[in-house]
Amino acid sequence: MQATVAAFDPDTHRGKVLLDSGYSKEFDSDAFAVSGLRLLRLGQRVALDLTPEGRVAGLWIPTMPAP
């Protein structure tokens, strides 16, 4: 699944993405830590893994291999 970064706090590593379906999902610092990334910018495209409950479990840049 892919989405666009709508918000990102570089201090807390929390943020929000806008799914291609139009829905938004928030992600926490744990999901960001799984990514191995250091920073996200607004408008950046990301791919996500969701838990069965629909929570963001991890995210990464689509052109890079998932960690």
PDB file of N, CA, C and O in Angstrom:
ATOM      1  N   MET A   1       0.847  -1.159   0.000  1.00  0.00           N
ATOM      2  CA  MET A   1       0.000   0.000   0.000  1.00  0.00           C
ATOM      3  C   MET A   1       0.899   1.231   0.000  1.00  0.00           C
ATOM      4  O   MET A   1       1.923   1.249   0.666  1.00  0.00           O
ATOM      5  N   GLN A   2       0.510   2.257  -0.739  1.00  0.00           N
ATOM      6  CA  GLN A   2       1.299   3.481  -0.792  1.00  0.00           C
ATOM      7  C   GLN A   2       0.489   4.672  -0.286  1.00  0.00           C
ATOM      8  O   GLN A   2      -0.742   4.639  -0.288  1.00  0.00           O
ATOM      9  N   ALA A   3       1.211   5.691   0.140  1.00  0.00           N
ATOM     10  CA  ALA A   3       0.580   6.888   0.694  1.00  0.00           C
ATOM     11  C   ALA A   3       1.518   8.078   0.509  1.00  0.00           C
ATOM     12  O   ALA A   3       2.654   7.927   0.081  1.00  0.00           O
ATOM     13  N   THR A   4       1.026   9.246   0.865  1.00  0.00           N
ATOM     14  CA  THR A   4       1.790  10.490   0.796  1.00  0.00           C
ATOM     15  C   THR A   4       1.911  11.058   2.208  1.00  0.00           C
ATOM     16  O   THR A   4       0.923  11.089   2.947  1.00  0.00           O
ATOM     17  N   VAL A   5       3.099  11.499   2.573  1.00  0.00           N
ATOM     18  CA  VAL A   5       3.315  12.071   3.903  1.00  0.00           C
ATOM     19  C   VAL A   5       2.556  13.398   4.004  1.00  0.00           C
ATOM     20  O   VAL A   5       2.756  14.306   3.201  1.00  0.00           O
ATOM     21  N   ALA A   6       1.661  13.481   4.990  1.00  0.00           N
ATOM     22  CA  ALA A   6       0.863  14.686   5.217  1.00  0.00           C
ATOM     23  C   ALA A   6       1.410  15.497   6.388  1.00  0.00           C
ATOM     24  O   ALA A   6       1.229  16.719   6.436  1.00  0.00           O
ATOM     25  N   ALA A   7       2.069  14.832   7.342  1.00  0.00           N
ATOM     26  CA  ALA A   7       2.653  15.520   8.500  1.00  0.00           C
ATOM     27  C   ALA A   7       3.759  14.639   9.059  1.00  0.00           C
ATOM     28  O   ALA A   7       3.657  13.419   9.027  1.00  0.00           O
ATOM     29  N   PHE A   8       4.807  15.278   9.565  1.00  0.00           N
ATOM     30  CA  PHE A   8       5.897  14.551  10.209  1.00  0.00           C
ATOM     31  C   PHE A   8       6.576  15.465  11.204  1.00  0.00           C
ATOM     32  O   PHE A   8       6.932  16.595  10.884  1.00  0.00           O
ATOM     33  N   ASP A   9       6.742  14.971  12.428  1.00  0.00           N
ATOM     34  CA  ASP A   9       7.441  15.722  13.474  1.00  0.00           C
ATOM     35  C   ASP A   9       8.828  15.106  13.642  1.00  0.00           C
ATOM     36  O   ASP A   9       8.936  13.972  14.125  1.00  0.00           O
ATOM     37  N   PRO A  10       9.886  15.818  13.236  1.00  0.00           N
ATOM     38  CA  PRO A  10      11.235  15.243  13.319  1.00  0.00           C
ATOM     39  C   PRO A  10      11.719  15.021  14.754  1.00  0.00           C
ATOM     40  O   PRO A  10      12.658  14.258  14.967  1.00  0.00           O
ATOM     41  N   ASP A  11      11.082  15.650  15.730  1.00  0.00           N
ATOM     42  CA  ASP A  11      11.496  15.458  17.121  1.00  0.00           C
ATOM     43  C   ASP A  11      10.899  14.190  17.731  1.00  0.00           C
ATOM     44  O   ASP A  11      11.576  13.456  18.431  1.00  0.00           O
ATOM     45  N   THR A  12       9.614  13.936  17.455  1.00  0.00           N
ATOM     46  CA  THR A  12       8.943  12.769  18.036  1.00  0.00           C
ATOM     47  C   THR A  12       8.908  11.582  17.086  1.00  0.00           C
ATOM     48  O   THR A  12       8.597  10.469  17.506  1.00  0.00           O
ATOM     49  N   HIS A  13       9.217  11.825  15.804  1.00  0.00           N
ATOM     50  CA  HIS A  13       9.169  10.795  14.757  1.00  0.00           C
ATOM     51  C   HIS A  13       7.765  10.226  14.575  1.00  0.00           C
ATOM     52  O   HIS A  13       7.597   9.071  14.215  1.00  0.00           O
ATOM     53  N   ARG A  14       6.768  11.038  14.812  1.00  0.00           N
ATOM     54  CA  ARG A  14       5.372  10.665  14.582  1.00  0.00           C
ATOM     55  C   ARG A  14       4.862  11.464  13.403  1.00  0.00           C
ATOM     56  O   ARG A  14       5.375  12.532  13.094  1.00  0.00           O
ATOM     57  N   GLY A  15       3.826  10.938  12.759  1.00  0.00           N
ATOM     58  CA  GLY A  15       3.277  11.678  11.640  1.00  0.00           C
ATOM     59  C   GLY A  15       1.976  11.110  11.137  1.00  0.00           C
ATOM     60  O   GLY A  15       1.356  10.255  11.770  1.00  0.00           O
ATOM     61  N   LYS A  16       1.584  11.592   9.964  1.00  0.00           N
ATOM     62  CA  LYS A  16       0.340  11.173   9.339  1.00  0.00           C
ATOM     63  C   LYS A  16       0.571  11.037   7.848  1.00  0.00           C
ATOM     64  O   LYS A  16       1.301  11.830   7.251  1.00  0.00           O
ATOM     65  N   VAL A  17      -0.048  10.025   7.251  1.00  0.00           N
ATOM     66  CA  VAL A  17       0.020   9.823   5.810  1.00  0.00           C
ATOM     67  C   VAL A  17      -1.391   9.848   5.243  1.00  0.00           C
ATOM     68  O   VAL A  17      -2.365   9.517   5.933  1.00  0.00           O
ATOM     69  N   LEU A  18      -1.496  10.226   3.995  1.00  0.00           N
ATOM     70  CA  LEU A  18      -2.757  10.226   3.274  1.00  0.00           C
ATOM     71  C   LEU A  18      -2.704   9.074   2.273  1.00  0.00           C
ATOM     72  O   LEU A  18      -1.870   9.058   1.370  1.00  0.00           O
ATOM     73  N   LEU A  19      -3.581   8.095   2.476  1.00  0.00           N
ATOM     74  CA  LEU A  19      -3.627   6.934   1.590  1.00  0.00           C
ATOM     75  C   LEU A  19      -4.186   7.339   0.235  1.00  0.00           C
ATOM     76  O   LEU A  19      -4.902   8.334   0.112  1.00  0.00           O
ATOM     77  N   ASP A  20      -3.886   6.556  -0.778  1.00  0.00           N
ATOM     78  CA  ASP A  20      -4.390   6.843  -2.112  1.00  0.00           C
ATOM     79  C   ASP A  20      -5.915   6.809  -2.159  1.00  0.00           C
ATOM     80  O   ASP A  20      -6.531   7.433  -3.016  1.00  0.00           O
ATOM     81  N   SER A  21      -6.533   6.101  -1.225  1.00  0.00           N
ATOM     82  CA  SER A  21      -7.994   6.020  -1.147  1.00  0.00           C
ATOM     83  C   SER A  21      -8.613   7.285  -0.565  1.00  0.00           C
ATOM     84  O   SER A  21      -9.830   7.432  -0.566  1.00  0.00           O
ATOM     85  N   GLY A  22      -7.771   8.183  -0.032  1.00  0.00           N
ATOM     86  CA  GLY A  22      -8.260   9.424   0.558  1.00  0.00           C
ATOM     87  C   GLY A  22      -8.320   9.403   2.076  1.00  0.00           C
ATOM     88  O   GLY A  22      -8.514  10.435   2.701  1.00  0.00           O
ATOM     89  N   TYR A  23      -8.167   8.235   2.682  1.00  0.00           N
ATOM     90  CA  TYR A  23      -8.171   8.133   4.137  1.00  0.00           C
ATOM     91  C   TYR A  23      -6.798   8.506   4.685  1.00  0.00           C
ATOM     92  O   TYR A  23      -5.791   8.359   3.997  1.00  0.00           O
ATOM     93  N   SER A  24      -6.766   8.954   5.934  1.00  0.00           N
ATOM     94  CA  SER A  24      -5.480   9.256   6.559  1.00  0.00           C
ATOM     95  C   SER A  24      -5.202   8.244   7.660  1.00  0.00           C
ATOM     96  O   SER A  24      -6.125   7.704   8.260  1.00  0.00           O
ATOM     97  N   LYS A  25      -3.935   8.001   7.887  1.00  0.00           N
ATOM     98  CA  LYS A  25      -3.474   7.098   8.950  1.00  0.00           C
ATOM     99  C   LYS A  25      -2.343   7.785   9.676  1.00  0.00           C
ATOM    100  O   LYS A  25      -1.457   8.361   9.059  1.00  0.00           O
ATOM    101  N   GLU A  26      -2.383   7.717  10.984  1.00  0.00           N
ATOM    102  CA  GLU A  26      -1.282   8.239  11.780  1.00  0.00           C
ATOM    103  C   GLU A  26      -0.292   7.106  12.031  1.00  0.00           C
ATOM    104  O   GLU A  26      -0.671   5.943  12.077  1.00  0.00           O
ATOM    105  N   PHE A  27       0.983   7.466  12.163  1.00  0.00           N
ATOM    106  CA  PHE A  27       1.987   6.471  12.527  1.00  0.00           C
ATOM    107  C   PHE A  27       2.775   6.981  13.713  1.00  0.00           C
ATOM    108  O   PHE A  27       2.926   8.179  13.921  1.00  0.00           O
ATOM    109  N   ASP A  28       3.242   6.037  14.522  1.00  0.00           N
ATOM    110  CA  ASP A  28       3.994   6.401  15.722  1.00  0.00           C
ATOM    111  C   ASP A  28       5.491   6.217  15.500  1.00  0.00           C
ATOM    112  O   ASP A  28       5.933   5.797  14.431  1.00  0.00           O
ATOM    113  N   SER A  29       6.249   6.535  16.518  1.00  0.00           N
ATOM    114  CA  SER A  29       7.704   6.468  16.399  1.00  0.00           C
ATOM    115  C   SER A  29       8.190   5.036  16.199  1.00  0.00           C
ATOM    116  O   SER A  29       9.229   4.818  15.576  1.00  0.00           O
ATOM    117  N   ASP A  30       7.447   4.039  16.685  1.00  0.00           N
ATOM    118  CA  ASP A  30       7.847   2.646  16.484  1.00  0.00           C
ATOM    119  C   ASP A  30       7.786   2.270  15.002  1.00  0.00           C
ATOM    120  O   ASP A  30       8.686   1.619  14.482  1.00  0.00           O
ATOM    121  N   ALA A  31       6.732   2.693  14.323  1.00  0.00           N
ATOM    122  CA  ALA A  31       6.602   2.414  12.880  1.00  0.00           C
ATOM    123  C   ALA A  31       7.702   3.129  12.104  1.00  0.00           C
ATOM    124  O   ALA A  31       8.252   2.591  11.147  1.00  0.00           O
ATOM    125  N   PHE A  32       8.039   4.342  12.526  1.00  0.00           N
ATOM    126  CA  PHE A  32       9.111   5.078  11.855  1.00  0.00           C
ATOM    127  C   PHE A  32      10.464   4.414  12.105  1.00  0.00           C
ATOM    128  O   PHE A  32      11.283   4.298  11.202  1.00  0.00           O
ATOM    129  N   ALA A  33      10.700   3.935  13.319  1.00  0.00           N
ATOM    130  CA  ALA A  33      11.979   3.297  13.662  1.00  0.00           C
ATOM    131  C   ALA A  33      12.220   2.050  12.806  1.00  0.00           C
ATOM    132  O   ALA A  33      13.360   1.783  12.404  1.00  0.00           O
ATOM    133  N   VAL A  34      11.175   1.305  12.502  1.00  0.00           N
ATOM    134  CA  VAL A  34      11.295   0.105  11.658  1.00  0.00           C
ATOM    135  C   VAL A  34      11.803   0.472  10.272  1.00  0.00           C
ATOM    136  O   VAL A  34      12.503  -0.303   9.625  1.00  0.00           O
ATOM    137  N   SER A  35      11.490   1.681   9.814  1.00  0.00           N
ATOM    138  CA  SER A  35      11.829   2.095   8.454  1.00  0.00           C
ATOM    139  C   SER A  35      13.327   2.229   8.215  1.00  0.00           C
ATOM    140  O   SER A  35      13.788   2.083   7.090  1.00  0.00           O
ATOM    141  N   GLY A  36      14.078   2.555   9.252  1.00  0.00           N
ATOM    142  CA  GLY A  36      15.498   2.817   9.082  1.00  0.00           C
ATOM    143  C   GLY A  36      15.770   4.194   8.489  1.00  0.00           C
ATOM    144  O   GLY A  36      16.914   4.543   8.225  1.00  0.00           O
ATOM    145  N   LEU A  37      14.726   4.985   8.283  1.00  0.00           N
ATOM    146  CA  LEU A  37      14.885   6.333   7.726  1.00  0.00           C
ATOM    147  C   LEU A  37      15.267   7.309   8.829  1.00  0.00           C
ATOM    148  O   LEU A  37      15.057   7.050  10.012  1.00  0.00           O
ATOM    149  N   ARG A  38      15.782   8.445   8.420  1.00  0.00           N
ATOM    150  CA  ARG A  38      16.147   9.485   9.395  1.00  0.00           C
ATOM    151  C   ARG A  38      15.168  10.639   9.378  1.00  0.00           C
ATOM    152  O   ARG A  38      15.090  11.397  10.337  1.00  0.00           O
ATOM    153  N   LEU A  39      14.421  10.783   8.277  1.00  0.00           N
ATOM    154  CA  LEU A  39      13.580  11.958   8.110  1.00  0.00           C
ATOM    155  C   LEU A  39      12.576  11.702   6.993  1.00  0.00           C
ATOM    156  O   LEU A  39      12.840  10.919   6.089  1.00  0.00           O
ATOM    157  N   LEU A  40      11.429  12.334   7.081  1.00  0.00           N
ATOM    158  CA  LEU A  40      10.437  12.335   6.009  1.00  0.00           C
ATOM    159  C   LEU A  40      10.100  13.778   5.700  1.00  0.00           C
ATOM    160  O   LEU A  40      10.194  14.642   6.574  1.00  0.00           O
ATOM    161  N   ARG A  41       9.691  14.043   4.468  1.00  0.00           N
ATOM    162  CA  ARG A  41       9.284  15.410   4.123  1.00  0.00           C
ATOM    163  C   ARG A  41       7.855  15.386   3.622  1.00  0.00           C
ATOM    164  O   ARG A  41       7.376  14.373   3.107  1.00  0.00           O
ATOM    165  N   LEU A  42       7.154  16.490   3.784  1.00  0.00           N
ATOM    166  CA  LEU A  42       5.767  16.585   3.342  1.00  0.00           C
ATOM    167  C   LEU A  42       5.682  16.322   1.847  1.00  0.00           C
ATOM    168  O   LEU A  42       6.519  16.781   1.074  1.00  0.00           O
ATOM    169  N   GLY A  43       4.684  15.555   1.442  1.00  0.00           N
ATOM    170  CA  GLY A  43       4.491  15.239   0.043  1.00  0.00           C
ATOM    171  C   GLY A  43       5.272  14.039  -0.448  1.00  0.00           C
ATOM    172  O   GLY A  43       5.085  13.601  -1.575  1.00  0.00           O
ATOM    173  N   GLN A  44       6.149  13.501   0.382  1.00  0.00           N
ATOM    174  CA  GLN A  44       6.965  12.346  -0.012  1.00  0.00           C
ATOM    175  C   GLN A  44       6.095  11.094  -0.093  1.00  0.00           C
ATOM    176  O   GLN A  44       5.215  10.876   0.733  1.00  0.00           O
ATOM    177  N   ARG A  45       6.342  10.269  -1.102  1.00  0.00           N
ATOM    178  CA  ARG A  45       5.617   9.010  -1.252  1.00  0.00           C
ATOM    179  C   ARG A  45       6.284   7.942  -0.396  1.00  0.00           C
ATOM    180  O   ARG A  45       7.513   7.842  -0.337  1.00  0.00           O
ATOM    181  N   VAL A  46       5.467   7.165   0.290  1.00  0.00           N
ATOM    182  CA  VAL A  46       5.952   6.063   1.113  1.00  0.00           C
ATOM    183  C   VAL A  46       5.077   4.835   0.872  1.00  0.00           C
ATOM    184  O   VAL A  46       3.932   4.953   0.446  1.00  0.00           O
ATOM    185  N   ALA A  47       5.635   3.676   1.127  1.00  0.00           N
ATOM    186  CA  ALA A  47       4.887   2.429   1.134  1.00  0.00           C
ATOM    187  C   ALA A  47       4.720   2.027   2.591  1.00  0.00           C
ATOM    188  O   ALA A  47       5.567   2.352   3.430  1.00  0.00           O
ATOM    189  N   LEU A  48       3.620   1.359   2.919  1.00  0.00           N
ATOM    190  CA  LEU A  48       3.365   1.012   4.311  1.00  0.00           C
ATOM    191  C   LEU A  48       3.001  -0.447   4.484  1.00  0.00           C
ATOM    192  O   LEU A  48       2.446  -1.063   3.587  1.00  0.00           O
ATOM    193  N   ASP A  49       3.281  -0.930   5.671  1.00  0.00           N
ATOM    194  CA  ASP A  49       2.773  -2.220   6.134  1.00  0.00           C
ATOM    195  C   ASP A  49       1.768  -1.900   7.230  1.00  0.00           C
ATOM    196  O   ASP A  49       2.044  -1.074   8.107  1.00  0.00           O
ATOM    197  N   LEU A  50       0.618  -2.557   7.166  1.00  0.00           N
ATOM    198  CA  LEU A  50      -0.408  -2.365   8.196  1.00  0.00           C
ATOM    199  C   LEU A  50      -0.572  -3.648   8.995  1.00  0.00           C
ATOM    200  O   LEU A  50      -0.428  -4.751   8.458  1.00  0.00           O
ATOM    201  N   THR A  51      -0.904  -3.501  10.268  1.00  0.00           N
ATOM    202  CA  THR A  51      -1.240  -4.647  11.098  1.00  0.00           C
ATOM    203  C   THR A  51      -2.648  -5.103  10.713  1.00  0.00           C
ATOM    204  O   THR A  51      -3.382  -4.359  10.038  1.00  0.00           O
ATOM    205  N   PRO A  52      -3.065  -6.289  11.136  1.00  0.00           N
ATOM    206  CA  PRO A  52      -4.440  -6.716  10.861  1.00  0.00           C
ATOM    207  C   PRO A  52      -5.498  -5.746  11.424  1.00  0.00           C
ATOM    208  O   PRO A  52      -6.604  -5.657  10.901  1.00  0.00           O
ATOM    209  N   GLU A  53      -5.126  -5.003  12.448  1.00  0.00           N
ATOM    210  CA  GLU A  53      -6.044  -4.021  13.038  1.00  0.00           C
ATOM    211  C   GLU A  53      -6.059  -2.704  12.264  1.00  0.00           C
ATOM    212  O   GLU A  53      -6.832  -1.803  12.586  1.00  0.00           O
ATOM    213  N   GLY A  54      -5.175  -2.563  11.277  1.00  0.00           N
ATOM    214  CA  GLY A  54      -5.136  -1.349  10.466  1.00  0.00           C
ATOM    215  C   GLY A  54      -4.141  -0.302  10.925  1.00  0.00           C
ATOM    216  O   GLY A  54      -4.086   0.798  10.391  1.00  0.00           O
ATOM    217  N   ARG A  55      -3.325  -0.621  11.924  1.00  0.00           N
ATOM    218  CA  ARG A  55      -2.299   0.296  12.426  1.00  0.00           C
ATOM    219  C   ARG A  55      -1.078   0.241  11.517  1.00  0.00           C
ATOM    220  O   ARG A  55      -0.739  -0.825  10.987  1.00  0.00           O
ATOM    221  N   VAL A  56      -0.406   1.360  11.332  1.00  0.00           N
ATOM    222  CA  VAL A  56       0.814   1.384  10.513  1.00  0.00           C
ATOM    223  C   VAL A  56       1.925   0.692  11.308  1.00  0.00           C
ATOM    224  O   VAL A  56       2.279   1.113  12.403  1.00  0.00           O
ATOM    225  N   ALA A  57       2.458  -0.393  10.735  1.00  0.00           N
ATOM    226  CA  ALA A  57       3.505  -1.165  11.406  1.00  0.00           C
ATOM    227  C   ALA A  57       4.897  -0.773  10.929  1.00  0.00           C
ATOM    228  O   ALA A  57       5.873  -0.966  11.635  1.00  0.00           O
ATOM    229  N   GLY A  58       4.989  -0.228   9.732  1.00  0.00           N
ATOM    230  CA  GLY A  58       6.270   0.169   9.180  1.00  0.00           C
ATOM    231  C   GLY A  58       6.055   0.922   7.885  1.00  0.00           C
ATOM    232  O   GLY A  58       5.006   0.808   7.256  1.00  0.00           O
ATOM    233  N   LEU A  59       7.034   1.717   7.517  1.00  0.00           N
ATOM    234  CA  LEU A  59       6.955   2.447   6.264  1.00  0.00           C
ATOM    235  C   LEU A  59       8.333   2.579   5.671  1.00  0.00           C
ATOM    236  O   LEU A  59       9.335   2.472   6.360  1.00  0.00           O
ATOM    237  N   TRP A  60       8.379   2.750   4.354  1.00  0.00           N
ATOM    238  CA  TRP A  60       9.651   2.887   3.658  1.00  0.00           C
ATOM    239  C   TRP A  60       9.425   3.615   2.350  1.00  0.00           C
ATOM    240  O   TRP A  60       8.294   3.808   1.916  1.00  0.00           O
ATOM    241  N   ILE A  61      10.509   4.026   1.710  1.00  0.00           N
ATOM    242  CA  ILE A  61      10.459   4.685   0.425  1.00  0.00           C
ATOM    243  C   ILE A  61      10.228   3.605  -0.643  1.00  0.00           C
ATOM    244  O   ILE A  61      10.956   2.616  -0.660  1.00  0.00           O
ATOM    245  N   PRO A  62       9.236   3.757  -1.509  1.00  0.00           N
ATOM    246  CA  PRO A  62       8.899   2.682  -2.457  1.00  0.00           C
ATOM    247  C   PRO A  62      10.053   2.245  -3.362  1.00  0.00           C
ATOM    248  O   PRO A  62      10.094   1.097  -3.766  1.00  0.00           O
ATOM    249  N   THR A  63      10.965   3.122  -3.671  1.00  0.00           N
ATOM    250  CA  THR A  63      12.075   2.746  -4.565  1.00  0.00           C
ATOM    251  C   THR A  63      13.217   2.056  -3.824  1.00  0.00           C
ATOM    252  O   THR A  63      14.187   1.646  -4.452  1.00  0.00           O
ATOM    253  N   MET A  64      13.110   1.959  -2.513  1.00  0.00           N
ATOM    254  CA  MET A  64      14.143   1.301  -1.719  1.00  0.00           C
ATOM    255  C   MET A  64      13.593  -0.022  -1.196  1.00  0.00           C
ATOM    256  O   MET A  64      12.402  -0.124  -0.913  1.00  0.00           O
ATOM    257  N   PRO A  65      14.439  -1.042  -1.030  1.00  0.00           N
ATOM    258  CA  PRO A  65      13.933  -2.306  -0.481  1.00  0.00           C
ATOM    259  C   PRO A  65      13.457  -2.120   0.957  1.00  0.00           C
ATOM    260  O   PRO A  65      14.039  -1.342   1.718  1.00  0.00           O
ATOM    261  N   ALA A  66      12.408  -2.836   1.317  1.00  0.00           N
ATOM    262  CA  ALA A  66      11.902  -2.768   2.681  1.00  0.00           C
ATOM    263  C   ALA A  66      12.923  -3.369   3.630  1.00  0.00           C
ATOM    264  O   ALA A  66      13.596  -4.339   3.288  1.00  0.00           O
ATOM    265  N   PRO A  67      13.035  -2.795   4.839  1.00  0.00           N
ATOM    266  CA  PRO A  67      14.005  -3.326   5.815  1.00  0.00           C
ATOM    267  C   PRO A  67      13.613  -4.705   6.317  1.00  0.00           C
ATOM    268  O   PRO A  67      12.555  -5.142   6.248  1.00  0.00           O
TER     269      PRO A  67
END
